[in-house]
């Protein structure tokens, strides 16, 4: 069993028994759930505000939560509600996995279908039914994404190790340098970066490095 203190921030947060609206919105954005509002990076303010507003709206509509946005709520219900809101680029893999697991947990309980329907509508209810029928099959896509994150993390660390200097170190690759060089390369090769904003690329690289850190600690 991996020591709790050696886990990455998102692996630790995936184990939390309860969280509030702000913390869930930050996690979906790939940010530290304890960040103060004024500390949120400028490029992440819009995604955060969208998540915060819609999480609160869905919670109120469901009728399954007591207390407001600042109150702590059951993690299974919160993460299950967040499943339809996952962003492939921004949301860290441990949080994606936790959301999926929350849907499966609720789906396996009495009245699980009704609960999921109230949390996220028909889409979430259907996902719960699918998981109940074939949990292994539903995990395949998430496993593929996790493997892609690991591969990207290894490539980033390899680049930092081989080049060094402004690229950082294998322990701490310099994301800003890698981003700038990627943009230059794309421009030189005439490759459009449509859909790959700065915040998306930064989040992808951060998440991939986090996946490697988790793997290393897990092996230990």
PDB file of C-alpha atoms in Angstrom, residues 74-157:
ATOM      1  CA  UNK A  74     -20.610  13.174   0.498  1.00  0.00           C
ATOM      2  CA  UNK A  75     -17.745  12.496  -1.911  1.00  0.00           C
ATOM      3  CA  UNK A  76     -19.499   9.704  -3.833  1.00  0.00           C
ATOM      4  CA  UNK A  77     -22.456  11.921  -4.703  1.00  0.00           C
ATOM      5  CA  UNK A  78     -20.246  14.910  -5.520  1.00  0.00           C
ATOM      6  CA  UNK A  79     -17.847  12.999  -7.767  1.00  0.00           C
ATOM      7  CA  UNK A  80     -20.710  11.145  -9.464  1.00  0.00           C
ATOM      8  CA  UNK A  81     -22.460  14.442 -10.178  1.00  0.00           C
ATOM      9  CA  UNK A  82     -19.181  15.711 -11.680  1.00  0.00           C
ATOM     10  CA  UNK A  83     -18.733  12.765 -14.068  1.00  0.00           C
ATOM     11  CA  UNK A  84     -20.599  14.378 -17.019  1.00  0.00           C
ATOM     12  CA  UNK A  85     -18.517  17.536 -16.476  1.00  0.00           C
ATOM     13  CA  UNK A  86     -15.117  15.885 -16.917  1.00  0.00           C
ATOM     14  CA  UNK A  87     -12.833  17.580 -19.426  1.00  0.00           C
ATOM     15  CA  UNK A  88     -10.427  15.179 -21.135  1.00  0.00           C
ATOM     16  CA  UNK A  89      -7.646  17.772 -21.197  1.00  0.00           C
ATOM     17  CA  UNK A  90      -8.080  19.627 -17.901  1.00  0.00           C
ATOM     18  CA  UNK A  91      -9.302  17.021 -15.432  1.00  0.00           C
ATOM     19  CA  UNK A  92      -6.491  14.890 -13.880  1.00  0.00           C
ATOM     20  CA  UNK A  93      -6.717  11.131 -14.392  1.00  0.00           C
ATOM     21  CA  UNK A  94      -7.087  10.318 -10.655  1.00  0.00           C
ATOM     22  CA  UNK A  95     -10.128  12.603 -10.506  1.00  0.00           C
ATOM     23  CA  UNK A  96     -11.584  11.097 -13.694  1.00  0.00           C
ATOM     24  CA  UNK A  97     -11.163   7.641 -12.177  1.00  0.00           C
ATOM     25  CA  UNK A  98     -12.753   8.742  -8.900  1.00  0.00           C
ATOM     26  CA  UNK A  99     -15.776  10.184 -10.699  1.00  0.00           C
ATOM     27  CA  UNK A 100     -16.272   6.940 -12.616  1.00  0.00           C
ATOM     28  CA  UNK A 101     -15.879   4.895  -9.438  1.00  0.00           C
ATOM     29  CA  UNK A 102     -18.444   7.075  -7.674  1.00  0.00           C
ATOM     30  CA  UNK A 103     -20.974   6.405 -10.441  1.00  0.00           C
ATOM     31  CA  UNK A 104     -20.312   2.658 -10.142  1.00  0.00           C
ATOM     32  CA  UNK A 105     -20.665   2.746  -6.332  1.00  0.00           C
ATOM     33  CA  UNK A 106     -24.001   4.551  -6.446  1.00  0.00           C
ATOM     34  CA  UNK A 107     -25.256   2.385  -9.322  1.00  0.00           C
ATOM     35  CA  UNK A 108     -24.680  -0.734  -7.208  1.00  0.00           C
ATOM     36  CA  UNK A 109     -26.881   0.518  -4.359  1.00  0.00           C
ATOM     37  CA  UNK A 110     -30.623   0.284  -3.866  1.00  0.00           C
ATOM     38  CA  UNK A 111     -32.342   3.102  -5.753  1.00  0.00           C
ATOM     39  CA  UNK A 112     -29.014   3.794  -7.445  1.00  0.00           C
ATOM     40  CA  UNK A 113     -30.636   4.392 -10.824  1.00  0.00           C
ATOM     41  CA  UNK A 114     -32.981   7.003  -9.363  1.00  0.00           C
ATOM     42  CA  UNK A 115     -30.143   8.710  -7.482  1.00  0.00           C
ATOM     43  CA  UNK A 116     -28.006   8.961 -10.621  1.00  0.00           C
ATOM     44  CA  UNK A 117     -30.976  10.260 -12.584  1.00  0.00           C
ATOM     45  CA  UNK A 118     -31.406  13.061 -10.056  1.00  0.00           C
ATOM     46  CA  UNK A 119     -27.681  13.820  -9.946  1.00  0.00           C
ATOM     47  CA  UNK A 120     -26.972  13.986 -13.670  1.00  0.00           C
ATOM     48  CA  UNK A 121     -30.045  13.119 -15.664  1.00  0.00           C
ATOM     49  CA  UNK A 122     -30.459  10.311 -18.161  1.00  0.00           C
ATOM     50  CA  UNK A 123     -26.813  10.461 -19.279  1.00  0.00           C
ATOM     51  CA  UNK A 124     -25.555   9.612 -15.802  1.00  0.00           C
ATOM     52  CA  UNK A 125     -28.253   6.997 -15.233  1.00  0.00           C
ATOM     53  CA  UNK A 126     -27.284   5.231 -18.471  1.00  0.00           C
ATOM     54  CA  UNK A 127     -23.609   5.310 -17.485  1.00  0.00           C
ATOM     55  CA  UNK A 128     -24.491   3.700 -14.160  1.00  0.00           C
ATOM     56  CA  UNK A 129     -26.419   0.936 -15.945  1.00  0.00           C
ATOM     57  CA  UNK A 130     -23.492   0.295 -18.280  1.00  0.00           C
ATOM     58  CA  UNK A 131     -21.083   0.044 -15.372  1.00  0.00           C
ATOM     59  CA  UNK A 132     -23.363  -2.360 -13.578  1.00  0.00           C
ATOM     60  CA  UNK A 133     -23.423  -4.625 -16.646  1.00  0.00           C
ATOM     61  CA  UNK A 134     -19.772  -4.521 -17.537  1.00  0.00           C
ATOM     62  CA  UNK A 135     -17.457  -2.588 -15.229  1.00  0.00           C
ATOM     63  CA  UNK A 136     -14.324  -3.884 -16.899  1.00  0.00           C
ATOM     64  CA  UNK A 137     -15.370  -2.732 -20.348  1.00  0.00           C
ATOM     65  CA  UNK A 138     -16.172   0.748 -19.120  1.00  0.00           C
ATOM     66  CA  UNK A 139     -12.713   1.092 -17.618  1.00  0.00           C
ATOM     67  CA  UNK A 140     -10.920   0.308 -20.890  1.00  0.00           C
ATOM     68  CA  UNK A 141     -11.061   3.848 -22.248  1.00  0.00           C
ATOM     69  CA  UNK A 142      -9.915   5.320 -18.935  1.00  0.00           C
ATOM     70  CA  UNK A 143      -6.997   2.850 -18.887  1.00  0.00           C
ATOM     71  CA  UNK A 144      -5.980   3.935 -22.384  1.00  0.00           C
ATOM     72  CA  UNK A 145      -5.989   7.584 -21.321  1.00  0.00           C
ATOM     73  CA  UNK A 146      -3.935   6.747 -18.240  1.00  0.00           C
ATOM     74  CA  UNK A 147      -1.361   4.946 -20.399  1.00  0.00           C
ATOM     75  CA  UNK A 148      -1.214   7.945 -22.737  1.00  0.00           C
ATOM     76  CA  UNK A 149      -0.565  10.214 -19.735  1.00  0.00           C
ATOM     77  CA  UNK A 150       2.271   7.939 -18.598  1.00  0.00           C
ATOM     78  CA  UNK A 151       3.818   7.913 -22.071  1.00  0.00           C
ATOM     79  CA  UNK A 152       3.635  11.714 -22.327  1.00  0.00           C
ATOM     80  CA  UNK A 153       5.129  12.084 -18.849  1.00  0.00           C
ATOM     81  CA  UNK A 154       8.039   9.813 -19.760  1.00  0.00           C
ATOM     82  CA  UNK A 155       8.695  11.748 -22.975  1.00  0.00           C
ATOM     83  CA  UNK A 156       8.681  15.070 -21.107  1.00  0.00           C
ATOM     84  CA  UNK A 157      11.092  13.749 -18.485  1.00  0.00           C
TER      85      UNK A 157
END
